[in-house]
mmCIF file with all atom_site columns, C-alpha atoms in Angstrom:
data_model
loop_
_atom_site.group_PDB
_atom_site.id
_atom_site.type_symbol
_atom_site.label_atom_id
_atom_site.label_alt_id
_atom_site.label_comp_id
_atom_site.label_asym_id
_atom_site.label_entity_id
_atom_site.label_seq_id
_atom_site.pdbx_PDB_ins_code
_atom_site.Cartn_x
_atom_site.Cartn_y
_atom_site.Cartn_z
_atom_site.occupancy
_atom_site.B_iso_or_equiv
_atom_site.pdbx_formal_charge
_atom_site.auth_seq_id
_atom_site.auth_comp_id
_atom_site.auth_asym_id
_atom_site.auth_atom_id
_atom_site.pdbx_PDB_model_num
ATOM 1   C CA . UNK A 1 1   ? 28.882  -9.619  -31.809 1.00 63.00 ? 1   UNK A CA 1
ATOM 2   C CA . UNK A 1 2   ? 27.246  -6.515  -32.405 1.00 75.00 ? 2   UNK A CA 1
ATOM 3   C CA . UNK A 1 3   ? 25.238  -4.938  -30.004 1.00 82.00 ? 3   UNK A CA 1
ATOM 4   C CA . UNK A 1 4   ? 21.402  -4.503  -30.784 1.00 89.00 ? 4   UNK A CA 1
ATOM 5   C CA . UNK A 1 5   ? 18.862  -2.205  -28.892 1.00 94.00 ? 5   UNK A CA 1
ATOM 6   C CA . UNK A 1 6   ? 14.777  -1.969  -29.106 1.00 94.00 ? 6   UNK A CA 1
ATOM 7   C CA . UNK A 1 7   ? 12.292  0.074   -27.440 1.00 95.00 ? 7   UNK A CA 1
ATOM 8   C CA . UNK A 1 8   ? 9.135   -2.430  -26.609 1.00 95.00 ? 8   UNK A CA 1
ATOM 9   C CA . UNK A 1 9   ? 6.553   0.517   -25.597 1.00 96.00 ? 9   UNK A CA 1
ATOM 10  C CA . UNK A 1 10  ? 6.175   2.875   -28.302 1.00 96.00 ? 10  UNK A CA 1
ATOM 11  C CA . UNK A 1 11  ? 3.224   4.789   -29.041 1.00 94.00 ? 11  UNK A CA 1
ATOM 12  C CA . UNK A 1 12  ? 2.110   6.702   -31.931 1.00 93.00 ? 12  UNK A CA 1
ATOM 13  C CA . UNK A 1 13  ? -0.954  9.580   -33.216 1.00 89.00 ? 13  UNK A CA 1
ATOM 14  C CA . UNK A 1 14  ? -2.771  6.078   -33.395 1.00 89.00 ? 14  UNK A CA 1
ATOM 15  C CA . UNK A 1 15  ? -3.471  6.712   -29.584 1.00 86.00 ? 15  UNK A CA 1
ATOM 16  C CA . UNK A 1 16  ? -1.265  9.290   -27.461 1.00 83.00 ? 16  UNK A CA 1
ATOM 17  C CA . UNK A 1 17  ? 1.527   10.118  -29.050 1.00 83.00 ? 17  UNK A CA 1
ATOM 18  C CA . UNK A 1 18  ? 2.389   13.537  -31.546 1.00 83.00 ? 18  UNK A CA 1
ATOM 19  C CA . UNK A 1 19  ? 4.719   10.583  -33.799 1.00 92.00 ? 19  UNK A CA 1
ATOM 20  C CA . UNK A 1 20  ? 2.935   9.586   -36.766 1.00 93.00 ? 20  UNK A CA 1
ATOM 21  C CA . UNK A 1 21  ? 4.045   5.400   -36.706 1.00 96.00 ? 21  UNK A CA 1
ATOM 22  C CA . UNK A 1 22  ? 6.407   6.519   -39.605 1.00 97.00 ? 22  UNK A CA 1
ATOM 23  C CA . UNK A 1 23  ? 7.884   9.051   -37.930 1.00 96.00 ? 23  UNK A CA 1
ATOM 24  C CA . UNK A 1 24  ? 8.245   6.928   -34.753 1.00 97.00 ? 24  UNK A CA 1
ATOM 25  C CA . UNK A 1 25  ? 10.426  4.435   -37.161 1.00 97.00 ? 25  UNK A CA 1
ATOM 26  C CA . UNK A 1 26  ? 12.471  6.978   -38.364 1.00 97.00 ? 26  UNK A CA 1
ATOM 27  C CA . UNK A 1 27  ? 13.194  8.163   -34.939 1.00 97.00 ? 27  UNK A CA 1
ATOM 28  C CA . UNK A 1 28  ? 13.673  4.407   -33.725 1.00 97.00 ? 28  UNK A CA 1
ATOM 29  C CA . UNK A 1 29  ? 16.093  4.302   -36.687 1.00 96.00 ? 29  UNK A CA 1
ATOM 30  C CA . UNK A 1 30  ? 18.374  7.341   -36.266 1.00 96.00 ? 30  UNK A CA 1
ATOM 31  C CA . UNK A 1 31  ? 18.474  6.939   -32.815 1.00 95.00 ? 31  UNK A CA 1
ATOM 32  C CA . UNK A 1 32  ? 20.307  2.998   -33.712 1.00 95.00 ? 32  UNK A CA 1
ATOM 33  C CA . UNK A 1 33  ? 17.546  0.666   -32.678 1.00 96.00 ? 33  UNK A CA 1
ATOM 34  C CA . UNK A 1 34  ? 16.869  -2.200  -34.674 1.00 96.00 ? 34  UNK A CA 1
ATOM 35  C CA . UNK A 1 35  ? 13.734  -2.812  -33.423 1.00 97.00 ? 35  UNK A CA 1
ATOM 36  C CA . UNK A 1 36  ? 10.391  -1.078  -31.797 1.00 98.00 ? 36  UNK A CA 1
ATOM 37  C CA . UNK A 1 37  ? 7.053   -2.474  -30.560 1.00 97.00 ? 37  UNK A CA 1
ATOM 38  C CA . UNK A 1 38  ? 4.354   -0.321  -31.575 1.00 97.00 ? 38  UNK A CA 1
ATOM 39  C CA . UNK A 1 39  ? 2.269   -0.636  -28.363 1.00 96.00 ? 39  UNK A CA 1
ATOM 40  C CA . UNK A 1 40  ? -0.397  1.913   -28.682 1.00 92.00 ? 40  UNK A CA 1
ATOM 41  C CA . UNK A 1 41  ? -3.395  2.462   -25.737 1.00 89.00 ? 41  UNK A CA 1
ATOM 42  C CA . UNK A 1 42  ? -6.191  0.114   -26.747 1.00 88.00 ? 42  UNK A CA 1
ATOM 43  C CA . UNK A 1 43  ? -5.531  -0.301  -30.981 1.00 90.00 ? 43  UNK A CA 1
ATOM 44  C CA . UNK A 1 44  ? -3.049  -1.575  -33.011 1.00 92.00 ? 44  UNK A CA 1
ATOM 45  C CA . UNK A 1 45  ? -3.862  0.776   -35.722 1.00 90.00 ? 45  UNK A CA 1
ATOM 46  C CA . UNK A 1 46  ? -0.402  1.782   -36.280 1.00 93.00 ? 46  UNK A CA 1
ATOM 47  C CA . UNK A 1 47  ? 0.824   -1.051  -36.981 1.00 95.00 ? 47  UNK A CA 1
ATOM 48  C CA . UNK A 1 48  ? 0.206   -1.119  -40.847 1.00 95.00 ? 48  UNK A CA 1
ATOM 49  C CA . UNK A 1 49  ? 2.158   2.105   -41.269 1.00 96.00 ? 49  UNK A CA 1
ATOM 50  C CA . UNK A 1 50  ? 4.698   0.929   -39.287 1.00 97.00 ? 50  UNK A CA 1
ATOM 51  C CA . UNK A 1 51  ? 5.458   -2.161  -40.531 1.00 97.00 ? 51  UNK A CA 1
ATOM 52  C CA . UNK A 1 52  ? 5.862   -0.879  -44.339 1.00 97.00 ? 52  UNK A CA 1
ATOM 53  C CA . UNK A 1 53  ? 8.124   1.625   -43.014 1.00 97.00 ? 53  UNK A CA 1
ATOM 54  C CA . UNK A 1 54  ? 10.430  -0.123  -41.183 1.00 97.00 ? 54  UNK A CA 1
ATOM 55  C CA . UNK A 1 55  ? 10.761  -2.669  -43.661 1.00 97.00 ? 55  UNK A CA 1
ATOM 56  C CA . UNK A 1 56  ? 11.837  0.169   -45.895 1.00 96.00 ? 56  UNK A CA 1
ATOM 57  C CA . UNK A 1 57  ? 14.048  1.569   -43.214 1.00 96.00 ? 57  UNK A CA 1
ATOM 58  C CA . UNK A 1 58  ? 15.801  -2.110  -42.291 1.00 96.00 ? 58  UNK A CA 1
ATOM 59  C CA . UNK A 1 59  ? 13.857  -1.718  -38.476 1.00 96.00 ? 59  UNK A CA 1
ATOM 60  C CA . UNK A 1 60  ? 11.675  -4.230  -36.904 1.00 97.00 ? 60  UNK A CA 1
ATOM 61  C CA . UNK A 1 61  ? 8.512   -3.655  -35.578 1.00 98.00 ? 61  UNK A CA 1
ATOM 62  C CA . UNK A 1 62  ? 7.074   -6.023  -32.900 1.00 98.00 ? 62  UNK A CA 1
ATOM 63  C CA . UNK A 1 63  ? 3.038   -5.431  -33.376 1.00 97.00 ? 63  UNK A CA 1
ATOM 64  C CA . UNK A 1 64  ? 1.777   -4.599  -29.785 1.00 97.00 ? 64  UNK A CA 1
ATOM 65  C CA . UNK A 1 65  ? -0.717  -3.150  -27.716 1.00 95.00 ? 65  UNK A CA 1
ATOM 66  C CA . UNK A 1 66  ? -1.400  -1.687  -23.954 1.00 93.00 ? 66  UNK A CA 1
ATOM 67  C CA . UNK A 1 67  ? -4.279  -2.195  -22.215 1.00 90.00 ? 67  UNK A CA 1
ATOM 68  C CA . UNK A 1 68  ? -5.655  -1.198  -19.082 1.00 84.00 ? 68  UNK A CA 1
ATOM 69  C CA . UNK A 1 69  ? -6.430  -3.471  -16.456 1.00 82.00 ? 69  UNK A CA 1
ATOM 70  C CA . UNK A 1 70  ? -7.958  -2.747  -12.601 1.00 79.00 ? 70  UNK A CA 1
ATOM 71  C CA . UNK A 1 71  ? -6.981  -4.959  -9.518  1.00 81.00 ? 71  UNK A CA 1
ATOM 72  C CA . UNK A 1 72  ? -9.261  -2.795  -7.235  1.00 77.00 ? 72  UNK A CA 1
ATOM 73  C CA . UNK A 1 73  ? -8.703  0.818   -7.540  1.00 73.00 ? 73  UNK A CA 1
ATOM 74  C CA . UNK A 1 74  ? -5.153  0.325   -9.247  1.00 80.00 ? 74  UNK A CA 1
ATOM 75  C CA . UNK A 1 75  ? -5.083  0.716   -12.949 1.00 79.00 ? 75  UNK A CA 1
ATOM 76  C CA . UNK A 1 76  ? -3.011  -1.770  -14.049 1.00 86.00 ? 76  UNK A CA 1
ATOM 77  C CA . UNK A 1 77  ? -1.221  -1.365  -18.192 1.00 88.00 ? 77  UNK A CA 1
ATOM 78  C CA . UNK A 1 78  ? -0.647  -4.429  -19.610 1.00 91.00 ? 78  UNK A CA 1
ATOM 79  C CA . UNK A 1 79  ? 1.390   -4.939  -22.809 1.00 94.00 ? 79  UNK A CA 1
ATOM 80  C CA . UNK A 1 80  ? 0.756   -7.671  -25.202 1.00 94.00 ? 80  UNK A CA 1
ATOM 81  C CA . UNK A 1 81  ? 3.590   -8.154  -27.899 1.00 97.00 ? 81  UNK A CA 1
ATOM 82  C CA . UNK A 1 82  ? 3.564   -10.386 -31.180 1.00 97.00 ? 82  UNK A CA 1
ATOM 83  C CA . UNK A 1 83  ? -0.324  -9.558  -31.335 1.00 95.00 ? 83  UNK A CA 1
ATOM 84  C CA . UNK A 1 84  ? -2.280  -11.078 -33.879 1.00 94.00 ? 84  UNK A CA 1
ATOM 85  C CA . UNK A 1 85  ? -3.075  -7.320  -35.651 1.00 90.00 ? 85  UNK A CA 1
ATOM 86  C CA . UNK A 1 86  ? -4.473  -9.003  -38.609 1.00 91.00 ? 86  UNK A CA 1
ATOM 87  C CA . UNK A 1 87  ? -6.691  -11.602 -37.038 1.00 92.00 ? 87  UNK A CA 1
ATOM 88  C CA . UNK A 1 88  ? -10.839 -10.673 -37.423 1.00 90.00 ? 88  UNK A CA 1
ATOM 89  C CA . UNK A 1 89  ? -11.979 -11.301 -34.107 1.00 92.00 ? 89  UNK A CA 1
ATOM 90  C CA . UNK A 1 90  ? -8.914  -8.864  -32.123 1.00 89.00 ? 90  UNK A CA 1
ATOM 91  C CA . UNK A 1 91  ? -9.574  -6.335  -34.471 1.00 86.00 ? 91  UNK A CA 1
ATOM 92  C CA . UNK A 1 92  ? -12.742 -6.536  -33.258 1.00 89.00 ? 92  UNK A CA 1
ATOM 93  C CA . UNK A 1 93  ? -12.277 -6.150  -30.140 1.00 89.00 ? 93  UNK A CA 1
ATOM 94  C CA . UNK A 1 94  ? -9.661  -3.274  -30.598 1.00 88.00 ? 94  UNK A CA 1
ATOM 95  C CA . UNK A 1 95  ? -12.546 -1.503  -32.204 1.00 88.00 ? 95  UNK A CA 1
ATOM 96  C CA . UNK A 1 96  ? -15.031 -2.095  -29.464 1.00 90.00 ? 96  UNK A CA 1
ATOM 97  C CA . UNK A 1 97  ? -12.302 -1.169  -26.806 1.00 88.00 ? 97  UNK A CA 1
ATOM 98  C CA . UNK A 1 98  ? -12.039 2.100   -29.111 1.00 88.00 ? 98  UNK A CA 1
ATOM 99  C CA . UNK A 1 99  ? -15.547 2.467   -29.201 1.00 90.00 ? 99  UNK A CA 1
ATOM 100 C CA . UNK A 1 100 ? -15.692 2.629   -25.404 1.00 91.00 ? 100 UNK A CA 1
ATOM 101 C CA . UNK A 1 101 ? -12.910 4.772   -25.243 1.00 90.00 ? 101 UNK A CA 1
ATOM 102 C CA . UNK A 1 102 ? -14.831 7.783   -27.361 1.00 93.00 ? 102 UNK A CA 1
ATOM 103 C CA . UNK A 1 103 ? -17.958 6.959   -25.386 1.00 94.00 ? 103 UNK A CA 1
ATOM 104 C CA . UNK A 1 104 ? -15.587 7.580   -21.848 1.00 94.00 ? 104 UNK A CA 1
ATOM 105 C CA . UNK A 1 105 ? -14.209 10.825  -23.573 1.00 95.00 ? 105 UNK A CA 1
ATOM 106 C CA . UNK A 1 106 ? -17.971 12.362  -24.169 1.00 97.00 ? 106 UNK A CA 1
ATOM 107 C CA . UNK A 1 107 ? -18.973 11.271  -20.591 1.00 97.00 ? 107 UNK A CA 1
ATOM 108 C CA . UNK A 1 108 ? -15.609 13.600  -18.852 1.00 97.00 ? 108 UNK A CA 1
ATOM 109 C CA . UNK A 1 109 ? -16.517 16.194  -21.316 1.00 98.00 ? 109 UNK A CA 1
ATOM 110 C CA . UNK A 1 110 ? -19.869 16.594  -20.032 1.00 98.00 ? 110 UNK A CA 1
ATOM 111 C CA . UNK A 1 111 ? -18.582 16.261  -16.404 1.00 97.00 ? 111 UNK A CA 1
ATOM 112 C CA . UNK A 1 112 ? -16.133 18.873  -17.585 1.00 98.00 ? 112 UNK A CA 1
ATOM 113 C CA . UNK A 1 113 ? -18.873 21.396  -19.155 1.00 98.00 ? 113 UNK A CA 1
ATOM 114 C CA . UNK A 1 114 ? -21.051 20.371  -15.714 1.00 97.00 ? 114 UNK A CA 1
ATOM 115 C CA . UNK A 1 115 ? -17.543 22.117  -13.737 1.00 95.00 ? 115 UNK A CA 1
ATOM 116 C CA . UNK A 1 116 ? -17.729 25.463  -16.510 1.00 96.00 ? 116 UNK A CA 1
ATOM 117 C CA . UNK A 1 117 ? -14.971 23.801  -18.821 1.00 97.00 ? 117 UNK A CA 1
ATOM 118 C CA . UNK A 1 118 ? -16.809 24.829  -21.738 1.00 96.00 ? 118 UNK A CA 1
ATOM 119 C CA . UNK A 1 119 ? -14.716 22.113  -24.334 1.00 97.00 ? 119 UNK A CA 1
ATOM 120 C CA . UNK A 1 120 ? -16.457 19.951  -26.738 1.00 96.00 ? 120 UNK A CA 1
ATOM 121 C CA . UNK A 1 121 ? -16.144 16.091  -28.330 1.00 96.00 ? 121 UNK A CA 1
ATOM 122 C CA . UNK A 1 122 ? -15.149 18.691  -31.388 1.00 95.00 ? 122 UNK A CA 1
ATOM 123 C CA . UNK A 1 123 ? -12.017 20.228  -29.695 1.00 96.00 ? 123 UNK A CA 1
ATOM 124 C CA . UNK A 1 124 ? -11.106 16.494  -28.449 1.00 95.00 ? 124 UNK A CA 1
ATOM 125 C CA . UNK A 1 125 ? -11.355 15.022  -31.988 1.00 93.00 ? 125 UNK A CA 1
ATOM 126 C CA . UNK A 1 126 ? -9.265  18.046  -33.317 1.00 92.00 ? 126 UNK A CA 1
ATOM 127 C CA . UNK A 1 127 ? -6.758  17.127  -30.901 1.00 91.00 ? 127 UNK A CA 1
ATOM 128 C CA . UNK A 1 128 ? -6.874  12.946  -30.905 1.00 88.00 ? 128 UNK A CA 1
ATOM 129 C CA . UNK A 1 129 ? -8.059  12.810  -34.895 1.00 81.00 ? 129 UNK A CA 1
ATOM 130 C CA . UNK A 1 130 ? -11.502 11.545  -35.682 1.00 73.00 ? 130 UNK A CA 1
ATOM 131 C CA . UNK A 1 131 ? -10.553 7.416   -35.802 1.00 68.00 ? 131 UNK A CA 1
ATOM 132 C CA . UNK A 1 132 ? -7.881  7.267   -32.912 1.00 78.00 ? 132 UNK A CA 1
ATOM 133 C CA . UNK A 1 133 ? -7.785  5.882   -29.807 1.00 84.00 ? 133 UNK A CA 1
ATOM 134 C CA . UNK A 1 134 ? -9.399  8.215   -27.316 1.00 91.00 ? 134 UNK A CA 1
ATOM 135 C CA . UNK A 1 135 ? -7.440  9.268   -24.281 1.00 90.00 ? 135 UNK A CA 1
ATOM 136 C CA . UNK A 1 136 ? -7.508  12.072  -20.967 1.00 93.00 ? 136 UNK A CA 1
ATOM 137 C CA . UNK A 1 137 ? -4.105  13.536  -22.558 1.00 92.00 ? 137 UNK A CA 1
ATOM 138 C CA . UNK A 1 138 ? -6.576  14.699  -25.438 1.00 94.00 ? 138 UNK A CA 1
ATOM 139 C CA . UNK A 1 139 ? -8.839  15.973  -23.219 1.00 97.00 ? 139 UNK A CA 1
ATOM 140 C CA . UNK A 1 140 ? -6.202  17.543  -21.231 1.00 96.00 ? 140 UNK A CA 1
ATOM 141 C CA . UNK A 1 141 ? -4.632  19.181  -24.400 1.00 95.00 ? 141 UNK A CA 1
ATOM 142 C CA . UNK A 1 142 ? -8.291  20.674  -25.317 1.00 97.00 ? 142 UNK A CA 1
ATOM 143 C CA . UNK A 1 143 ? -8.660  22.123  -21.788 1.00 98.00 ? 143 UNK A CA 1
ATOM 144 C CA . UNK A 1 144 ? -5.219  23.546  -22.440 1.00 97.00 ? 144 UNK A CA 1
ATOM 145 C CA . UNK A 1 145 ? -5.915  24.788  -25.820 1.00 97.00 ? 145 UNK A CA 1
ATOM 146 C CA . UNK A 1 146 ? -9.236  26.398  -24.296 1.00 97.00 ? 146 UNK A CA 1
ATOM 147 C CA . UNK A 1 147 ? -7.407  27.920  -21.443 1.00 97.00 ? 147 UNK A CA 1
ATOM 148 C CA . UNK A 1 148 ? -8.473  26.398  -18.617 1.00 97.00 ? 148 UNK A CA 1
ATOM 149 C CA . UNK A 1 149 ? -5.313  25.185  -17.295 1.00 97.00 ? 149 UNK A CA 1
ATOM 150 C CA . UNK A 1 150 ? -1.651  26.163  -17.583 1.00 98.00 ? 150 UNK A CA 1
ATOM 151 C CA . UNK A 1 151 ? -0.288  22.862  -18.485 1.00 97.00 ? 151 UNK A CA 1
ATOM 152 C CA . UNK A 1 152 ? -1.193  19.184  -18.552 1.00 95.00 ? 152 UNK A CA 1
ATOM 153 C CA . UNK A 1 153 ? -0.308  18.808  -14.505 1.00 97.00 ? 153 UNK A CA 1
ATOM 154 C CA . UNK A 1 154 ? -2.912  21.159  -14.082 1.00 97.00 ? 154 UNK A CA 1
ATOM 155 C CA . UNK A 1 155 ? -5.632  19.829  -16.232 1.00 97.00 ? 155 UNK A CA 1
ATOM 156 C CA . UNK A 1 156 ? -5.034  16.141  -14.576 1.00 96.00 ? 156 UNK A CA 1
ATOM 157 C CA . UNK A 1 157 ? -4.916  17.353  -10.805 1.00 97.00 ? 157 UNK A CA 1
ATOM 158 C CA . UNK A 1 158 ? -7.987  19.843  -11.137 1.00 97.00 ? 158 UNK A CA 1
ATOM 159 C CA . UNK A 1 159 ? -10.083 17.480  -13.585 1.00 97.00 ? 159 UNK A CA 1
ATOM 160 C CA . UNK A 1 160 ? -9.023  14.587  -15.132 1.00 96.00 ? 160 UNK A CA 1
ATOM 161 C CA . UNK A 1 161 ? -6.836  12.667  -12.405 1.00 92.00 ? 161 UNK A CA 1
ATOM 162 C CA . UNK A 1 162 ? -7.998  9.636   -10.147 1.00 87.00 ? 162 UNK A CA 1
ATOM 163 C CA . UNK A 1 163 ? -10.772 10.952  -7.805  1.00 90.00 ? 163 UNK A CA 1
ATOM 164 C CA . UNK A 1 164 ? -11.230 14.394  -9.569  1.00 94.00 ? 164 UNK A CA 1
ATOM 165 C CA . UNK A 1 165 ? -13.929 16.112  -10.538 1.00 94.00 ? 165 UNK A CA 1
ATOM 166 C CA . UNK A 1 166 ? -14.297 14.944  -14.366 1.00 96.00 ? 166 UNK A CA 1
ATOM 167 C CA . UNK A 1 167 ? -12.593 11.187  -13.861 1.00 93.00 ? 167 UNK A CA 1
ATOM 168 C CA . UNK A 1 168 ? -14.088 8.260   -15.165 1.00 91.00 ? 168 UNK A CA 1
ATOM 169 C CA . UNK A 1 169 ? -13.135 4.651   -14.599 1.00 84.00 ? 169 UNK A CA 1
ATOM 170 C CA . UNK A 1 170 ? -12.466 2.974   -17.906 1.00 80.00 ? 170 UNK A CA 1
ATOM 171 C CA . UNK A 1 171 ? -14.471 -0.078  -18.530 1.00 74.00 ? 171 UNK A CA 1
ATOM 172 C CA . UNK A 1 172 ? -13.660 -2.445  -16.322 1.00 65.00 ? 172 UNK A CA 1
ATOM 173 C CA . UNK A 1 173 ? -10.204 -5.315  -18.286 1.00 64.00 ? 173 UNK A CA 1
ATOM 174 C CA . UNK A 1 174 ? -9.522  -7.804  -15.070 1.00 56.00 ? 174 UNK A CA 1
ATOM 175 C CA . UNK A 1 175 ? -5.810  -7.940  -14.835 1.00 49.00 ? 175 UNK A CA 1
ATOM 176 C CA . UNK A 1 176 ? -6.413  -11.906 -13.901 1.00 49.00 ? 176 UNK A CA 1
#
């Protein structure tokens, strides 16, 4: 019997990752998996990609996604495997989720201007790309970029971490 290995939390550019979902097959693939879940934050937008690739490549992809979830103050990520990707009403709801996600990202920047960070939604899109899935580590990477910091620790401990001075709560996902 031949041993067969998978890595169920992958992400890709689709949210946080610098893997495009074809690279991330390719990876998955020269690295001897047979199979990866694509589990971006909050989309399943590289799915699609990933799936024609790693038919191509002989690698199965498991469509997934992470979500965050409170129980208090805890943030809580949930994965959900063998989504649905292609069903109307959770694409829907991937692209609200989204939606809410660039909405959080404009709120920290202004916090983040309010604190001297001089950044802009601009600098975060360059980062993140204009339809992905919003996150801090693009916000971090544009306070980087801008100088504010000297690497990501920084920009999470000073501004962007629990209880700091630019952190916003995500909108409320019971983990229930």
């Amino acid at each position: 019997m031949t041993e067969k290995f998978a890595d169920l939390h992958v992400h890709t550019t689709a949210s946080d990752s610098s893997f495009t979902p074809a690279q991330a097959v390719g990876t998955a693939k020269r690295a001897g998996l047979s199979a990866i879940a694509i589990a971006d934050h909050d989309t399943v937008k590289g799915v699609p990609e990933a799936a024609a690739e790693g038919e191509v490549a002989g690698l199965e992809i498991i469509p997934a996604v992470e979500m965050t979830a409170y129980e208090g103050e805890t943030e809580i990520h949930m994965l959900g495997y063998f989504v649905d990707w292609k069903q109307e009403i959770f694409a829907e709801k991937m692209e609200y989720f989204r939606k809410q996600r660039y909405l959080r990202a404009a709120e920290i920047v202004k916090k983040l201007n309010l604190f001297g960070v001089n950044i802009g939604m601009e600098d975060v899109l360059k980062i993140s790309g204009e339809n992905n899935s919003i996150g801090r580590m693009h916000i971090g990477l544009a306070i980087l970029k801008a100088g504010y910091v000297k690497d990501m620790r920084e920009a999470f401990n000073k501004y962007l971490g629990f209880g700091c001075v630019a952190y916003i709560k995500k909108e409320d996902l019971s983990s229930k």
